[in-house]
Short mmCIF file of C-alpha atoms in Angstrom, two decimals:
data_model
loop_
_atom_site.label_atom_id
_atom_site.label_comp_id
_atom_site.label_asym_id
_atom_site.label_seq_id
_atom_site.Cartn_x
_atom_site.Cartn_y
_atom_site.Cartn_z
CA MET A 274 -33.79 -82.75 -76.34
CA LEU A 275 -37.71 -82.80 -75.98
CA PRO A 276 -39.48 -86.26 -77.23
CA ARG A 277 -41.74 -85.96 -80.30
CA ARG A 278 -45.06 -85.42 -78.62
CA PHE A 279 -46.94 -88.34 -77.42
CA GLU A 280 -50.48 -89.36 -75.23
CA LEU A 281 -49.75 -90.38 -71.77
CA HIS A 282 -52.23 -92.64 -70.50
CA ARG A 283 -51.92 -93.19 -66.69
CA PRO A 284 -54.17 -96.73 -65.72
CA THR A 285 -55.15 -97.19 -62.33
CA THR A 286 -55.82 -101.09 -62.74
CA MET A 287 -53.41 -103.81 -64.61
CA ALA A 288 -56.68 -104.68 -66.70
CA GLU A 289 -56.62 -100.88 -67.53
CA ALA A 290 -52.83 -101.08 -68.70
CA LEU A 291 -53.64 -104.01 -70.53
CA ASN A 292 -56.38 -102.94 -72.45
CA LEU A 293 -54.58 -99.50 -73.55
CA LEU A 294 -51.80 -101.80 -74.99
CA ALA A 295 -54.10 -104.17 -76.75
CA GLY A 296 -55.73 -101.17 -78.19
CA PHE A 297 -52.58 -99.15 -79.66
CA GLY A 298 -50.66 -102.41 -80.71
CA ASP A 299 -46.51 -101.49 -81.82
CA GLU A 300 -47.88 -97.41 -81.25
CA ALA A 301 -47.67 -97.77 -77.50
CA ALA A 302 -45.14 -98.58 -75.10
CA PRO A 303 -44.87 -99.50 -71.18
CA TYR A 304 -43.15 -97.06 -68.93
CA ALA A 305 -41.98 -97.09 -65.66
CA GLY A 306 -38.92 -95.39 -64.44
CA GLY A 307 -37.99 -94.15 -67.83
CA THR A 308 -34.25 -94.15 -67.43
CA GLU A 309 -33.90 -96.17 -70.82
CA LEU A 310 -37.15 -94.96 -72.63
CA LEU A 311 -37.04 -91.53 -71.93
CA VAL A 312 -33.28 -91.14 -73.22
CA ALA A 313 -34.02 -92.95 -75.66
CA LEU A 314 -37.37 -90.90 -76.97
CA LYS A 315 -35.34 -87.68 -76.76
CA ALA A 316 -32.55 -88.79 -78.76
CA ARG A 317 -35.67 -89.66 -80.91
CA VAL A 318 -34.53 -93.12 -81.87
CA LEU A 319 -37.58 -94.07 -80.22
CA HIS A 320 -40.81 -92.96 -80.72
CA TYR A 321 -44.33 -93.75 -79.53
CA GLY A 322 -47.54 -92.01 -79.90
CA HIS A 323 -49.06 -93.57 -76.43
CA ILE A 324 -47.01 -94.29 -73.43
CA VAL A 325 -48.90 -95.97 -70.78
CA ASP A 326 -47.64 -95.44 -67.69
CA LEU A 327 -47.67 -97.97 -65.13
CA LYS A 328 -46.41 -96.79 -61.98
CA ARG A 329 -50.33 -96.04 -60.81
CA VAL A 330 -50.79 -99.39 -61.57
CA PRO A 331 -51.11 -101.38 -57.92
CA GLY A 332 -49.41 -104.07 -56.71
CA LEU A 333 -46.45 -104.13 -59.01
CA ARG A 334 -43.92 -102.97 -56.24
CA GLY A 335 -41.89 -104.75 -53.66
CA VAL A 336 -40.61 -108.10 -52.29
CA ARG A 337 -42.91 -110.75 -51.07
CA GLU A 338 -41.90 -114.37 -50.18
CA MET A 339 -43.63 -117.20 -52.23
CA ALA A 340 -44.77 -120.04 -50.79
CA ASP A 341 -41.85 -122.51 -51.25
CA GLY A 342 -39.35 -119.90 -49.71
CA GLY A 343 -38.14 -118.06 -52.91
CA LEU A 344 -39.16 -113.92 -53.57
CA ALA A 345 -41.20 -112.28 -56.10
CA ILE A 346 -39.82 -108.99 -56.88
CA GLY A 347 -42.44 -106.78 -57.93
CA ALA A 348 -41.49 -105.56 -61.65
CA LEU A 349 -41.47 -101.70 -60.69
CA SER A 350 -39.22 -102.05 -58.00
CA THR A 351 -36.58 -99.94 -58.21
CA HIS A 352 -33.00 -100.67 -58.12
CA HIS A 353 -32.29 -98.28 -55.09
CA GLU A 354 -35.40 -100.31 -53.00
CA LEU A 355 -33.70 -103.80 -53.89
CA ALA A 356 -30.85 -102.67 -52.66
CA ASP A 357 -32.09 -101.35 -49.52
CA ASP A 358 -34.90 -104.46 -48.79
CA ALA A 359 -34.43 -106.17 -46.10
CA LEU A 360 -35.55 -109.50 -47.60
CA ILE A 361 -33.31 -109.31 -50.36
CA ARG A 362 -30.47 -108.32 -48.17
CA ALA A 363 -31.00 -111.46 -46.32
CA ARG A 364 -31.45 -114.20 -48.96
CA LEU A 365 -30.04 -112.68 -52.05
CA PRO A 366 -26.72 -110.31 -50.64
CA ALA A 367 -25.23 -110.80 -53.98
CA TYR A 368 -28.45 -109.28 -55.53
CA ALA A 369 -28.60 -106.39 -53.02
CA GLU A 370 -24.92 -105.61 -53.82
CA LEU A 371 -25.77 -105.33 -57.59
CA SER A 372 -28.56 -103.52 -57.12
CA GLY A 373 -26.70 -101.19 -55.08
CA ASN A 374 -24.17 -100.76 -57.83
CA VAL A 375 -26.49 -99.94 -60.98
CA ALA A 376 -25.41 -96.65 -62.79
CA ASN A 377 -25.52 -94.07 -60.37
CA ILE A 378 -27.88 -93.06 -57.40
CA ARG A 379 -30.19 -90.94 -59.65
CA VAL A 380 -30.83 -93.94 -62.27
CA ARG A 381 -31.02 -96.39 -59.48
CA VAL A 382 -34.09 -94.04 -57.77
CA ALA A 383 -36.24 -94.10 -60.70
CA GLY A 384 -35.15 -97.11 -62.77
CA THR A 385 -37.05 -100.40 -61.92
CA LEU A 386 -35.67 -103.88 -62.71
CA GLY A 387 -38.55 -104.91 -65.08
CA GLY A 388 -38.08 -102.03 -67.23
CA ASN A 389 -33.99 -102.98 -67.12
CA LEU A 390 -34.84 -106.67 -68.33
CA CYS A 391 -37.73 -105.59 -70.54
CA PHE A 392 -35.65 -103.21 -72.13
CA ALA A 393 -32.70 -105.70 -72.78
CA GLU A 394 -29.86 -103.21 -73.21
CA PRO A 395 -26.76 -105.57 -73.17
CA HIS A 396 -24.84 -103.50 -71.14
CA ALA A 397 -26.39 -104.11 -67.99
CA ASP A 398 -26.39 -106.13 -64.57
CA PRO A 399 -29.29 -107.27 -63.32
CA ALA A 400 -30.10 -110.26 -65.84
CA THR A 401 -26.83 -111.69 -65.68
CA LEU A 402 -26.81 -112.67 -61.97
CA LEU A 403 -30.66 -113.54 -62.18
CA CYS A 404 -29.57 -115.88 -65.13
CA ALA A 405 -27.19 -117.52 -62.56
CA LEU A 406 -30.01 -117.71 -59.77
CA GLY A 407 -33.04 -119.75 -62.03
CA ALA A 408 -35.05 -116.69 -62.18
CA GLN A 409 -38.63 -116.94 -63.98
CA LEU A 410 -40.42 -113.84 -64.94
CA ARG A 411 -44.16 -113.96 -64.73
CA LEU A 412 -45.86 -112.04 -67.67
CA ALA A 413 -49.33 -110.89 -68.03
CA GLY A 414 -50.97 -110.89 -71.52
CA PRO A 415 -54.55 -110.17 -72.76
CA THR A 416 -55.38 -114.11 -72.63
CA GLY A 417 -53.87 -114.63 -69.32
CA GLU A 418 -50.78 -114.84 -67.27
CA ARG A 419 -47.20 -116.97 -68.12
CA VAL A 420 -44.35 -117.90 -66.69
CA LEU A 421 -40.87 -118.03 -68.35
CA PRO A 422 -37.22 -118.54 -67.05
CA MET A 423 -34.87 -115.73 -66.80
CA ARG A 424 -32.69 -117.68 -69.34
CA GLU A 425 -34.72 -117.74 -72.17
CA PHE A 426 -35.98 -114.15 -72.17
CA VAL A 427 -33.56 -112.30 -73.20
CA LEU A 428 -33.25 -113.04 -77.16
CA GLY A 429 -30.69 -110.44 -77.90
CA GLU A 430 -29.95 -106.57 -77.80
CA PHE A 431 -33.19 -104.75 -76.98
CA THR A 432 -35.40 -107.95 -77.77
CA THR A 433 -37.04 -110.07 -75.04
CA ALA A 434 -39.72 -112.76 -75.22
CA ARG A 435 -42.15 -110.51 -74.11
CA GLU A 436 -45.04 -110.30 -76.39
CA GLU A 437 -46.56 -107.13 -77.99
CA GLY A 438 -49.29 -106.43 -75.36
CA GLU A 439 -47.62 -108.19 -72.50
CA LEU A 440 -46.40 -106.60 -69.23
CA LEU A 441 -43.89 -108.01 -66.51
CA LEU A 442 -45.25 -108.55 -63.74
CA CYS A 443 -43.11 -110.11 -61.25
CA ILE A 444 -39.23 -111.58 -61.00
CA GLU A 445 -39.71 -114.87 -58.98
CA VAL A 446 -36.46 -115.92 -57.47
CA PRO A 447 -36.44 -119.79 -56.36
CA ALA A 448 -35.54 -120.26 -52.33
CA ARG A 449 -31.76 -120.88 -52.66
CA PRO A 450 -29.67 -124.10 -52.07
CA ALA A 451 -28.67 -125.09 -48.65
CA GLY A 452 -24.92 -123.68 -48.31
CA GLU A 453 -24.76 -121.32 -51.97
CA ARG A 454 -22.79 -118.81 -52.14
CA ALA A 455 -23.14 -116.23 -55.40
CA ALA A 456 -21.52 -113.16 -56.33
CA TYR A 457 -21.54 -110.56 -59.63
CA ARG A 458 -18.61 -108.67 -60.53
CA ALA A 459 -18.20 -106.02 -63.32
CA PHE A 460 -16.16 -103.85 -64.66
CA GLY A 461 -16.51 -101.07 -67.11
CA HIS A 462 -14.86 -97.44 -67.38
CA LEU A 463 -18.58 -95.91 -68.17
CA GLU A 464 -21.46 -95.93 -65.96
CA ARG A 465 -22.55 -99.23 -67.93
CA PRO A 466 -20.63 -102.65 -67.69
CA ALA A 467 -17.94 -103.57 -70.45
CA ALA A 468 -18.50 -106.89 -68.93
CA GLY A 469 -20.37 -108.85 -66.13
CA VAL A 470 -19.65 -112.00 -64.63
CA ALA A 471 -22.47 -113.92 -61.91
CA VAL A 472 -21.19 -116.86 -60.09
CA ALA A 473 -22.67 -119.17 -57.91
CA ALA A 474 -21.40 -122.04 -55.91
CA VAL A 475 -23.27 -124.82 -53.93
CA PRO A 476 -21.36 -127.12 -52.03
CA GLU A 477 -21.15 -130.76 -53.37
CA GLY A 478 -18.75 -133.52 -51.99
CA ARG A 479 -15.51 -131.93 -51.21
CA GLY A 480 -15.94 -129.28 -53.60
CA TRP A 481 -18.37 -127.22 -55.13
CA SER A 482 -20.94 -127.30 -57.97
CA TRP A 483 -20.88 -124.00 -60.01
CA CYS A 484 -23.07 -121.95 -62.07
CA ILE A 485 -21.57 -119.46 -64.20
CA TRP A 486 -23.16 -116.70 -66.40
CA VAL A 487 -21.26 -113.74 -68.43
CA GLY A 488 -23.40 -110.63 -69.38
CA ALA A 489 -22.85 -107.01 -71.34
CA VAL A 490 -19.93 -108.81 -73.95
CA SER A 491 -22.62 -110.39 -76.32
CA GLY A 492 -26.73 -109.36 -77.20
CA ARG A 493 -27.64 -111.56 -74.28
CA PRO A 494 -26.33 -113.51 -70.93
CA VAL A 495 -24.78 -116.38 -71.94
CA ARG A 496 -23.85 -119.27 -69.66
CA LEU A 497 -20.38 -121.07 -69.47
CA GLU A 498 -21.09 -124.81 -69.03
CA GLU A 499 -17.79 -125.76 -70.22
CA VAL A 500 -16.33 -123.55 -67.37
CA GLU A 501 -18.59 -125.18 -64.63
CA ALA A 502 -17.84 -128.44 -65.72
CA ALA A 503 -14.04 -128.12 -65.23
CA ALA A 504 -14.13 -126.25 -62.03
CA ARG A 505 -17.15 -129.29 -60.20
CA GLY A 506 -15.71 -130.78 -57.50
CA LEU A 507 -12.38 -129.38 -57.57
CA SER A 508 -11.41 -127.54 -54.18
CA GLY A 509 -11.52 -124.04 -53.42
CA GLY A 510 -8.33 -122.95 -54.75
CA GLU A 511 -7.71 -124.95 -57.98
CA ALA A 512 -11.27 -124.27 -58.57
CA VAL A 513 -10.63 -120.94 -58.98
CA GLN A 514 -7.92 -121.08 -60.88
CA ALA A 515 -9.59 -123.37 -63.25
CA ILE A 516 -12.37 -120.92 -63.67
CA GLU A 517 -10.05 -118.21 -64.39
CA HIS A 518 -8.32 -120.63 -67.19
CA LYS A 519 -11.41 -122.26 -68.72
CA ALA A 520 -13.21 -118.62 -68.91
CA ALA A 521 -10.56 -117.19 -70.80
CA LEU A 522 -10.51 -120.14 -73.35
CA ALA A 523 -14.43 -119.90 -73.11
CA ALA A 524 -14.70 -115.73 -73.48
CA ALA A 525 -12.25 -116.30 -76.78
CA SER A 526 -15.27 -118.26 -78.79
CA LEU A 527 -17.99 -115.85 -77.38
CA GLU A 528 -19.21 -113.48 -80.06
CA VAL A 529 -17.87 -110.44 -78.88
CA HIS A 530 -17.16 -107.03 -80.76
CA ASP A 531 -15.32 -103.94 -80.39
CA ASP A 532 -17.28 -101.06 -79.33
CA ILE A 533 -17.32 -97.90 -76.94
CA HIS A 534 -16.79 -100.07 -73.92
CA GLY A 535 -13.96 -101.69 -74.88
CA SER A 536 -12.52 -104.03 -77.93
CA ALA A 537 -13.13 -107.54 -78.01
CA ASP A 538 -9.84 -108.34 -77.10
CA TYR A 539 -10.30 -106.06 -73.85
CA LYS A 540 -13.22 -107.46 -73.06
CA ARG A 541 -12.48 -111.59 -73.40
CA HIS A 542 -9.64 -110.41 -71.09
CA LEU A 543 -12.38 -108.71 -68.45
CA VAL A 544 -14.22 -111.80 -68.63
CA SER A 545 -11.58 -114.27 -67.64
CA VAL A 546 -10.25 -111.77 -64.84
CA LEU A 547 -13.87 -110.86 -63.75
CA ALA A 548 -15.03 -114.80 -63.47
CA ARG A 549 -11.95 -115.17 -61.15
CA ARG A 550 -13.02 -112.31 -58.71
CA ALA A 551 -16.58 -113.88 -58.97
CA ALA A 552 -15.52 -117.33 -57.74
CA GLU A 553 -12.97 -115.64 -55.27
CA ALA A 554 -15.61 -113.84 -53.40
CA CYS A 555 -17.82 -116.70 -53.35
CA LEU A 556 -15.48 -118.94 -51.17
CA ARG A 557 -14.57 -115.83 -49.21
CA MET B 43 -59.05 -81.03 -81.32
CA ASN B 44 -55.98 -81.20 -79.52
CA GLU B 45 -54.53 -84.64 -79.87
CA HIS B 46 -52.76 -84.51 -76.86
CA PRO B 47 -54.08 -83.09 -74.05
CA VAL B 48 -52.23 -80.78 -71.08
CA ILE B 49 -51.79 -82.67 -67.72
CA GLU B 50 -52.55 -80.63 -64.51
CA ILE B 51 -50.01 -81.14 -61.99
CA ALA B 52 -49.94 -80.16 -58.07
CA LEU B 53 -46.67 -80.33 -56.67
CA LYS B 54 -45.19 -78.94 -53.46
CA LEU B 55 -42.25 -76.90 -54.81
CA ASN B 56 -39.60 -76.08 -52.47
CA GLY B 57 -41.98 -76.09 -49.58
CA GLU B 58 -45.13 -74.50 -51.12
CA ALA B 59 -47.85 -75.62 -52.70
CA ALA B 60 -47.38 -74.74 -56.63
CA SER B 61 -49.25 -76.12 -60.11
CA ALA B 62 -48.74 -76.17 -63.69
CA SER B 63 -50.56 -77.38 -66.96
CA VAL B 64 -47.78 -79.42 -68.57
CA GLU B 65 -47.64 -81.21 -71.95
CA PRO B 66 -47.18 -84.92 -71.74
CA ARG B 67 -43.43 -84.77 -73.14
CA GLU B 68 -42.51 -81.91 -71.29
CA LEU B 69 -39.28 -82.86 -68.78
CA LEU B 70 -39.32 -81.78 -65.49
CA ILE B 71 -36.16 -79.58 -65.57
CA ASP B 72 -37.79 -77.26 -68.31
CA VAL B 73 -40.58 -76.57 -65.96
CA LEU B 74 -38.70 -75.92 -63.19
CA ARG B 75 -36.12 -73.29 -65.24
CA ASN B 76 -38.82 -71.84 -67.52
CA ARG B 77 -42.15 -71.57 -65.68
CA PHE B 78 -40.96 -71.51 -62.67
CA GLY B 79 -37.58 -69.39 -62.89
CA LEU B 80 -35.66 -71.64 -61.00
CA THR B 81 -32.46 -71.53 -63.07
CA GLY B 82 -30.04 -73.33 -60.52
CA THR B 83 -31.06 -76.39 -61.81
CA LYS B 84 -28.69 -77.14 -64.64
CA ARG B 85 -28.78 -78.91 -67.72
CA SER B 86 -25.53 -80.72 -69.12
CA CYS B 87 -24.89 -84.31 -70.34
CA ASP B 88 -28.77 -84.97 -70.84
CA VAL B 89 -28.61 -88.37 -70.37
CA GLU B 90 -28.10 -89.00 -66.41
CA VAL B 91 -24.76 -89.74 -65.99
CA CYS B 92 -23.41 -85.92 -64.68
CA GLY B 93 -25.75 -84.84 -62.03
CA ALA B 94 -25.70 -81.16 -63.07
CA CYS B 95 -29.78 -81.48 -63.07
CA THR B 96 -30.05 -83.42 -60.08
CA VAL B 97 -33.41 -82.16 -57.75
CA LEU B 98 -34.96 -84.37 -54.65
CA VAL B 99 -38.03 -85.82 -55.24
CA ASP B 100 -39.60 -86.82 -52.04
CA GLY B 101 -35.94 -86.75 -50.64
CA LEU B 102 -34.30 -88.83 -53.26
CA PRO B 103 -32.13 -87.31 -56.26
CA VAL B 104 -33.55 -87.87 -59.76
CA SER B 105 -32.39 -86.41 -62.94
CA SER B 106 -34.73 -83.80 -63.84
CA CYS B 107 -33.45 -83.38 -67.44
CA THR B 108 -34.97 -87.14 -67.78
CA THR B 109 -38.05 -87.16 -65.68
CA LEU B 110 -41.19 -86.00 -67.17
CA ALA B 111 -42.81 -83.19 -65.48
CA ALA B 112 -45.94 -85.16 -65.56
CA ASP B 113 -44.41 -87.28 -63.25
CA ALA B 114 -43.77 -84.75 -60.46
CA ASP B 115 -48.06 -84.71 -59.97
CA GLY B 116 -48.46 -85.33 -56.43
CA HIS B 117 -44.92 -85.46 -55.14
CA GLU B 118 -42.49 -82.86 -53.27
CA VAL B 119 -39.72 -81.47 -55.00
CA LEU B 120 -36.65 -79.80 -53.60
CA THR B 121 -34.21 -77.52 -55.94
CA ILE B 122 -31.19 -76.29 -54.62
CA GLU B 123 -33.15 -72.60 -54.07
CA GLY B 124 -35.44 -74.29 -51.70
CA LEU B 125 -32.67 -75.36 -49.58
CA SER B 126 -31.62 -72.52 -47.94
CA LYS B 127 -33.71 -71.16 -44.69
CA ASP B 128 -34.65 -67.44 -43.97
CA GLY B 129 -31.58 -66.31 -45.30
CA GLU B 130 -29.29 -68.60 -43.62
CA LEU B 131 -27.27 -71.36 -45.99
CA ASP B 132 -28.11 -75.02 -45.38
CA PRO B 133 -25.54 -76.61 -43.48
CA VAL B 134 -24.54 -78.46 -46.45
CA GLN B 135 -23.94 -75.09 -48.64
CA ARG B 136 -22.21 -73.52 -45.65
CA ALA B 137 -19.44 -76.73 -45.67
CA PHE B 138 -19.26 -76.37 -49.62
CA VAL B 139 -18.17 -72.69 -49.29
CA GLU B 140 -15.97 -73.07 -46.02
CA HIS B 141 -14.08 -75.91 -48.00
CA GLY B 142 -13.89 -73.83 -51.15
CA ALA B 143 -15.71 -77.16 -52.53
CA MET B 144 -16.26 -75.16 -55.87
CA GLN B 145 -14.62 -74.24 -58.98
CA CYS B 146 -17.20 -73.08 -61.98
CA GLY B 147 -19.86 -74.20 -59.56
CA TYR B 148 -21.91 -75.74 -62.50
CA CYS B 149 -21.93 -78.81 -60.61
CA THR B 150 -22.57 -77.44 -57.42
CA PRO B 151 -26.62 -77.43 -57.03
CA GLY B 152 -26.58 -81.11 -58.05
CA MET B 153 -23.69 -82.27 -56.14
CA VAL B 154 -25.40 -79.89 -53.00
CA LEU B 155 -28.12 -81.68 -53.51
CA ALA B 156 -27.23 -85.26 -53.80
CA VAL B 157 -25.08 -84.79 -50.49
CA LYS B 158 -28.29 -83.52 -48.43
CA SER B 159 -30.42 -86.49 -49.88
CA LEU B 160 -27.16 -88.96 -48.27
CA LEU B 161 -26.91 -87.45 -45.35
CA ALA B 162 -30.74 -87.05 -44.67
CA VAL B 163 -30.75 -91.37 -44.49
CA GLU B 164 -26.90 -91.42 -43.00
CA PRO B 165 -25.50 -88.59 -41.11
CA HIS B 166 -22.15 -89.86 -40.51
CA PRO B 167 -20.57 -92.08 -43.78
CA SER B 168 -17.49 -93.55 -44.21
CA GLU B 169 -15.66 -91.60 -47.25
CA GLU B 170 -15.95 -94.67 -49.27
CA THR B 171 -19.67 -94.54 -49.12
CA VAL B 172 -19.76 -90.62 -49.92
CA ARG B 173 -17.89 -91.44 -53.16
CA HIS B 174 -19.74 -94.28 -54.00
CA TYR B 175 -22.76 -92.08 -53.82
CA LEU B 176 -21.72 -88.73 -55.62
CA ARG B 177 -20.24 -91.31 -57.93
CA GLY B 178 -22.97 -90.21 -60.79
CA ASN B 179 -22.36 -86.12 -59.82
CA ILE B 180 -19.55 -85.24 -62.24
CA CYS B 181 -17.08 -81.88 -61.81
CA ARG B 182 -15.31 -80.99 -64.98
CA CYS B 183 -13.22 -79.06 -63.02
CA THR B 184 -12.02 -81.88 -61.20
CA GLY B 185 -12.36 -80.42 -57.74
CA TYR B 186 -13.30 -83.75 -55.96
CA VAL B 187 -11.12 -83.54 -53.38
CA LYS B 188 -12.47 -80.27 -51.70
CA ILE B 189 -15.92 -81.60 -52.21
CA ILE B 190 -15.07 -84.69 -50.91
CA GLU B 191 -13.36 -82.62 -47.52
CA ALA B 192 -16.03 -80.59 -46.84
CA VAL B 193 -18.82 -83.80 -47.13
CA MET B 194 -16.33 -85.60 -44.51
CA ASP B 195 -16.12 -82.31 -42.40
CA LEU B 196 -20.20 -81.88 -42.33
CA ALA B 197 -20.49 -85.15 -41.68
CA ARG B 198 -18.12 -84.98 -38.53
CA ARG B 199 -19.60 -81.87 -37.86
CA LYS B 200 -23.20 -83.48 -37.56
CA GLU B 201 -22.22 -85.34 -34.76
CA LYS B 202 -24.19 -84.13 -31.62
#
């Protein structure tokens, strides 16, 4: 189906893009890959009189190393570009793997990481792992730039802390702790994940210190701190067992709903299984 | 006064310069099929899941059902009609014919173009890679076995 009529703006500078968004207010939507926005416009669940295409604004694509050794990922980098990016593959192999598994090749070629995060469809992969990696988001607005943690960015289904008129510039992933291993595991019978679990493990004493986030089952990614605490310092096999067991208990108290991706019970079960698989992948 | 002015696009379509005046909301699939008569590009799911509408933009597969025609401006678009050269089928098309890798044929243009884009960057993919790459191209006849056989045969035959 055709979207309702809109005017397409194609700014070539960031200042021009911000001016357009400020001028049109809630009648305008930023537009990048369109893999979420165009689907919603076609289904006519969303309508904007003005679409502001960001693809001609320079400096929003690609990955660069920051002064502290972390990586800054341009918001308009596509999933396909990130899956293949040499820096991402070398420094954040778990993210490269995730990016290469988003939806299908056509969505990866068109869809951008920034668009994915800003649309905040809960049944998506990137936000969950970026939370576990302690990523920060750099936003530009009419009054300047600000940085906020990924963990505070997604507020709920299709809702983020991005203010009207703000644009996401880049996703900053800090330099990784020595010896860190990370993995993301997701499952769904549709293209989108029914559940996804991100695990990062850093060597500590004779065991590991864990960071565990679950996504897609709730409106926003959730940290499983009690699972992390239970597995902390345990040896590999014991830690994996503790994670599977405690993740099942933690999943029982998550707010999960029956939907097209599966029943609440089924998705809670997936959380425990995927937590174990991600933990095992870290230790492999 | 027109509130939503048309956008002039200039692209390379199947190797030749092409241009069109499009509405901002117009979709690439409609411009290809209705303006240029390239009806090999099929609409099916209309939500980027099935792959029937696959065309290559700058060599990479996109869902033309969910791509603005305006975004083709300045780019190279390849549809199934542009694949054969001088009346000769492309090797990917030939492999699909030789292996009977089609039943109703509706998914075939998208399938062939997706394979074309994969082999362009990875001439000798593993079967696992082929299956992963084609995950987003759905054959409603479920004729996947022969499609995979065609691609794997092609990958081996391309060995020089």
